[in-house]
Amino acid sequence: MSKGNKYNRFQKSGIVTIVAVYLLILVGGIVRSTGSGMGCPDWPKCFGSWVPPTEVSQLPSDYQQVYHDRGYAEVEFNVYKTWTEYLNRLLGALIGIFVFITLLYSIPYLKSDKVIFYLSLLSFILVGFQGWLGSVVVATNLAPWMVTIHMLVAIVIVCILIYTVARSFTGKVAVGTVANKPLLNKLLLFLVTASLIQIVLGTQVRETIDEIALALGESQRINWIGQLGTSFYIHRTFSTLILFAHVYLFYTLMKGTAREGMIYFYTKLLLITIIAEIIAGVGMAYFGIPAFLQPVHLLLAVVAIGIQFILLLLLNQEKVFSNTAVSLTDKQLSYR
């Protein structure tokens, strides 16, 4: 991505943080698909301890009564769900540390491009806000609207981090010329919006699945799809529209973009991601909603939005990668 293939410490830290946030989204999907969201019924502790129990004998005999308002009145302790949720929280805390390190490494940019520092600061604040939202999700016993907001904030954090890191490559990125830029910008903005709507629709389908799973039980998993209502069919139909729109984007970009450039690479990657996401969705529909496919489906959807955003930045390189910001020297920023 950079001339000379050299990344300074801010860029390295930022890229690692972005990957970590995507990993957290995957783990969050695993938590949801395995029903582990209330594996720890309190926050920030888990069953009143910083390290959760490994067996029911470590809990008070009346733990179901103590946590009855969190759905434990008729639910027995499950060590796998508890530790899945606990590891999810640990990863969230680790990302907080990553973002803080990225913020520290952004301080030198106050001399050349203050926007990078302030966006890093905003990311740090949003990660703290996201942690608080996580506590609200637990306090509301996984209220669907809170789960959706929690997901959308994660996407906002990813996009801010992507833009911040991209901006740090000022003067180091050669994207090349692109034809039909106004059309492509409109198409990408449409796709970002449509993808966000599709994720919200997906969360509604997930809510319905949770209700059906509670009513029918795990043994009837193969019959869950047949019980889904309008939201599922809207979600499925909308995916076809999104696929065709991405194919059109790919075709339009290929007509006016050099085949060896970054835009060409990310366009191919986007189309592959969308196809993989749809295949995962089809797999869930025809194979009884296997738990392992649900987090993969969600992760691919969020990865697609990230790639769409990167393409928007590359298409508008004169604004993002302009020479208005002066790059700091390697001595100031790079590892030694």
XYZ file of C-alpha atoms in Angstrom:
336
model
C 0.000 0.000 0.000
C 2.848 2.357 0.655
C 5.841 3.173 -1.487
C 8.831 1.312 -0.173
C 6.445 -1.041 1.622
C 7.197 0.619 4.954
C 4.630 1.261 7.671
C 5.184 3.545 10.627
C 4.115 2.503 14.112
C 0.795 4.381 13.955
C -0.161 2.608 10.735
C 0.851 -0.788 12.124
C -1.109 -0.208 15.322
C -4.137 1.092 13.411
C -4.238 -1.883 11.043
C -3.915 -4.342 13.942
C -6.759 -2.544 15.731
C -9.026 -2.731 12.671
C -8.382 -6.474 12.346
C -9.046 -6.891 16.083
C -12.383 -5.069 15.818
C -13.423 -7.391 12.991
C -12.374 -10.348 15.147
C -14.538 -9.000 17.975
C -17.496 -8.759 15.579
C -16.929 -12.417 14.673
C -16.761 -13.409 18.342
C -19.880 -11.339 19.032
C -21.631 -13.289 16.288
C -20.525 -16.542 17.920
C -21.904 -15.310 21.243
C -25.238 -14.560 19.594
C -25.477 -17.757 17.544
C -24.686 -19.968 20.542
C -27.084 -18.125 22.834
C -24.227 -17.073 25.120
C -25.184 -13.413 25.414
C -26.434 -13.870 28.966
C -23.738 -16.396 29.868
C -22.613 -13.713 32.305
C -25.794 -12.183 33.761
C -24.043 -9.163 35.279
C -21.504 -6.591 34.089
C -18.579 -5.923 34.323
C -18.224 -8.966 36.595
C -19.549 -12.436 35.770
C -21.727 -14.031 38.438
C -20.247 -11.497 40.851
C -16.613 -12.472 40.136
C -13.878 -11.129 37.864
C -13.103 -14.692 36.781
C -16.273 -16.690 36.014
C -17.012 -20.086 37.577
C -16.118 -23.298 35.792
C -18.774 -25.442 37.459
C -22.163 -24.905 39.071
C -20.854 -25.836 42.544
C -18.947 -22.526 42.582
C -22.229 -20.613 42.431
C -24.612 -19.878 45.304
C -27.318 -22.526 45.628
C -29.967 -19.873 44.906
C -28.217 -18.366 41.843
C -31.307 -18.935 39.675
C -33.373 -16.856 42.070
C -30.672 -14.182 42.381
C -30.516 -13.754 38.604
C -34.145 -14.547 37.816
C -34.681 -11.098 36.278
C -31.900 -11.887 33.768
C -33.611 -15.007 32.448
C -32.065 -17.527 34.848
C -35.261 -18.523 36.648
C -35.591 -21.664 34.526
C -32.124 -21.805 32.953
C -29.271 -23.882 34.327
C -25.650 -22.731 34.426
C -23.747 -23.536 31.214
C -19.977 -23.233 31.543
C -19.440 -23.040 27.766
C -21.851 -20.134 27.316
C -20.441 -18.347 30.348
C -16.845 -18.559 29.150
C -17.798 -17.693 25.557
C -19.317 -14.440 26.795
C -16.397 -13.855 29.178
C -13.832 -14.250 26.369
C -15.908 -11.847 24.281
C -15.578 -9.268 27.059
C -11.841 -9.871 27.408
C -11.362 -9.292 23.677
C -13.384 -6.084 23.954
C -11.088 -4.882 26.745
C -8.036 -5.808 24.655
C -9.341 -3.715 21.768
C -9.669 -0.799 24.169
C -5.935 -1.159 24.853
C -5.169 -1.390 21.118
C -7.132 1.788 20.394
C -5.383 3.592 23.253
C -1.971 2.594 21.858
C -3.075 3.821 18.422
C -4.109 7.115 20.032
C -0.674 7.483 21.641
C 1.041 6.782 18.322
C -1.130 9.432 16.640
C 0.216 12.247 18.852
C 3.119 13.123 16.466
C 0.522 13.860 13.766
C -0.529 16.941 15.746
C 2.406 18.598 13.957
C 1.317 17.619 10.449
C -2.322 16.478 10.308
C -4.383 17.138 13.434
C -7.363 15.279 11.948
C -5.548 11.962 12.404
C -5.042 12.618 16.118
C -8.601 13.805 16.740
C -10.121 10.886 14.834
C -7.948 8.514 16.876
C -9.244 10.229 20.006
C -12.821 9.885 18.740
C -12.235 6.167 18.120
C -10.974 5.765 21.685
C -14.037 7.558 23.073
C -16.384 5.470 20.913
C -14.769 2.227 22.083
C -15.435 3.330 25.665
C -19.016 4.169 24.692
C -19.298 0.759 23.031
C -18.177 -0.888 26.265
C -20.902 0.978 28.137
C -23.426 -0.088 25.485
C -22.361 -3.669 26.130
C -23.336 -3.256 29.771
C -26.721 -1.878 28.696
C -27.232 -4.873 26.391
C -26.725 -7.154 29.395
C -28.867 -4.971 31.677
C -31.747 -5.070 29.175
C -31.426 -8.862 28.807
C -30.344 -8.634 25.146
C -33.075 -6.231 24.057
C -33.151 -6.519 20.224
C -32.927 -2.774 19.589
C -29.891 -2.517 21.867
C -28.151 -5.407 20.096
C -28.719 -3.617 16.761
C -27.334 -0.306 18.060
C -24.342 -2.156 19.516
C -23.649 -3.633 16.066
C -24.016 -0.312 14.217
C -21.623 1.471 16.591
C -19.027 -1.243 15.896
C -19.361 -0.515 12.159
C -18.918 3.224 12.783
C -15.738 2.517 14.769
C -14.361 0.352 11.936
C -15.013 3.058 9.331
C -13.437 5.808 11.449
C -10.335 3.670 12.008
C -10.113 2.833 8.293
C -10.333 6.515 7.327
C -7.809 7.540 9.982
C -5.236 4.967 8.886
C -5.874 5.741 5.196
C -5.286 9.442 5.829
C -1.882 8.652 7.333
C -0.766 7.372 3.910
C -0.880 10.890 2.453
C 1.691 11.202 -0.308
C 2.431 7.473 -0.259
C -0.494 6.068 -2.228
C -0.713 6.054 -6.013
C -4.249 5.089 -7.003
C -4.397 6.166 -10.628
C -7.173 7.696 -12.706
C -10.726 6.390 -12.696
C -13.481 7.038 -15.230
C -17.164 7.617 -14.345
C -16.247 8.784 -10.848
C -19.573 10.586 -10.089
C -21.556 7.467 -11.037
C -19.258 5.210 -9.024
C -19.509 7.440 -5.958
C -23.298 7.367 -6.107
C -23.297 3.606 -6.615
C -20.946 3.010 -3.686
C -22.951 5.291 -1.404
C -26.060 3.342 -2.386
C -24.306 0.045 -1.651
C -23.066 1.204 1.762
C -26.591 2.335 2.662
C -28.162 -0.846 1.282
C -25.652 -3.013 3.146
C -26.423 -1.245 6.426
C -30.153 -1.746 5.831
C -29.472 -5.404 5.040
C -27.601 -5.836 8.333
C -30.509 -4.289 10.247
C -32.914 -6.602 8.399
C -30.619 -9.485 9.304
C -30.786 -8.581 12.994
C -34.592 -8.641 12.754
C -34.421 -12.120 11.229
C -32.064 -13.124 14.036
C -34.574 -11.859 16.619
C -37.304 -13.981 15.039
C -34.998 -17.009 15.033
C -34.356 -16.529 18.759
C -38.099 -16.590 19.428
C -38.618 -19.680 17.242
C -35.663 -21.459 18.862
C -37.162 -20.821 22.287
C -40.547 -22.147 21.185
C -39.446 -25.196 19.156
C -36.152 -26.088 20.804
C -32.786 -27.124 19.359
C -34.092 -30.512 18.219
C -36.369 -28.769 15.691
C -33.600 -26.600 14.221
C -34.217 -27.876 10.687
C -37.778 -26.487 10.903
C -36.845 -22.997 12.078
C -36.621 -21.512 8.558
C -40.166 -22.608 7.758
C -41.445 -20.584 10.704
C -39.803 -17.314 9.677
C -42.075 -14.543 8.488
C -41.921 -11.524 6.202
C -38.603 -10.166 7.501
C -36.754 -13.261 6.238
C -38.197 -13.023 2.716
C -37.426 -9.299 2.529
C -33.865 -10.006 3.706
C -33.452 -12.784 1.135
C -34.879 -10.738 -1.757
C -32.810 -7.687 -0.829
C -29.641 -9.794 -1.025
C -30.350 -10.423 -4.726
C -30.585 -6.677 -5.360
C -27.306 -6.122 -3.521
C -25.566 -8.850 -5.540
C -26.664 -7.395 -8.891
C -25.652 -3.897 -7.767
C -22.172 -5.173 -6.891
C -21.852 -6.944 -10.244
C -22.758 -3.655 -11.956
C -20.196 -1.823 -9.795
C -17.558 -4.372 -10.774
C -18.425 -4.018 -14.479
C -18.380 -0.197 -14.359
C -15.097 -0.053 -12.477
C -13.422 -2.533 -14.794
C -14.235 -0.361 -17.806
C -12.365 2.660 -16.485
C -9.731 1.369 -14.057
C -6.240 -0.035 -14.541
C -6.197 -3.781 -13.881
C -3.126 -3.662 -11.639
C -4.256 -0.863 -9.309
C -5.597 -0.856 -5.756
C -9.145 -0.079 -6.877
C -9.142 -3.153 -9.109
C -7.879 -5.313 -6.215
C -10.458 -4.063 -3.703
C -13.287 -4.299 -6.246
C -12.505 -7.972 -6.862
C -12.197 -8.550 -3.117
C -15.574 -6.883 -2.547
C -17.347 -9.020 -5.141
C -15.797 -12.198 -3.703
C -16.864 -11.149 -0.192
C -20.456 -10.470 -1.269
C -20.709 -13.817 -3.067
C -19.288 -15.621 -0.012
C -21.742 -13.773 2.240
C -24.704 -14.813 0.075
C -23.465 -18.417 -0.053
C -23.322 -18.402 3.761
C -26.886 -17.069 3.843
C -28.082 -19.749 1.429
C -26.318 -22.350 3.550
C -28.234 -21.193 6.610
C -31.537 -21.281 4.728
C -31.109 -24.801 3.362
C -29.181 -26.530 6.148
C -31.172 -25.655 9.238
C -29.360 -22.444 10.213
C -26.108 -24.076 11.408
C -24.669 -22.079 14.292
C -21.174 -21.805 12.770
C -22.475 -20.046 9.635
C -24.296 -17.256 11.462
C -21.211 -15.364 12.727
C -19.450 -15.928 9.377
C -22.444 -14.428 7.541
C -22.392 -11.376 9.821
C -18.624 -10.916 9.608
C -18.652 -11.019 5.801
C -21.416 -8.390 5.736
C -19.366 -6.010 7.894
C -16.162 -6.751 5.953
C -18.058 -5.832 2.765
C -19.004 -2.445 4.236
C -15.372 -1.852 5.170
C -14.226 -2.614 1.613
C -16.967 -0.388 0.169
C -15.711 2.418 2.395
C -12.101 1.835 1.299
C -13.209 2.060 -2.349
C -14.958 5.358 -1.606
C -11.723 6.692 -0.127
C -9.673 5.498 -3.101
C -12.118 6.965 -5.617
C -11.839 10.316 -3.849
C -8.075 10.174 -3.484
C -7.618 13.882 -4.165
C -9.436 14.596 -0.886
C -8.189 11.697 1.232
C -4.644 11.317 -0.080
C -4.036 14.947 -0.927
C -0.705 16.646 -0.355
C -2.157 19.202 2.044
C -0.839 17.169 4.958
C 2.928 16.872 5.241
C 4.131 13.364 6.055
C 6.394 13.086 9.095
C 9.856 11.694 8.626
C 10.659 8.057 9.235
C 12.847 9.147 12.146
C 9.829 10.707 13.855
C 7.342 7.913 13.251
C 8.841 4.594 12.225
C 10.051 1.679 14.295
C 13.759 1.293 14.758
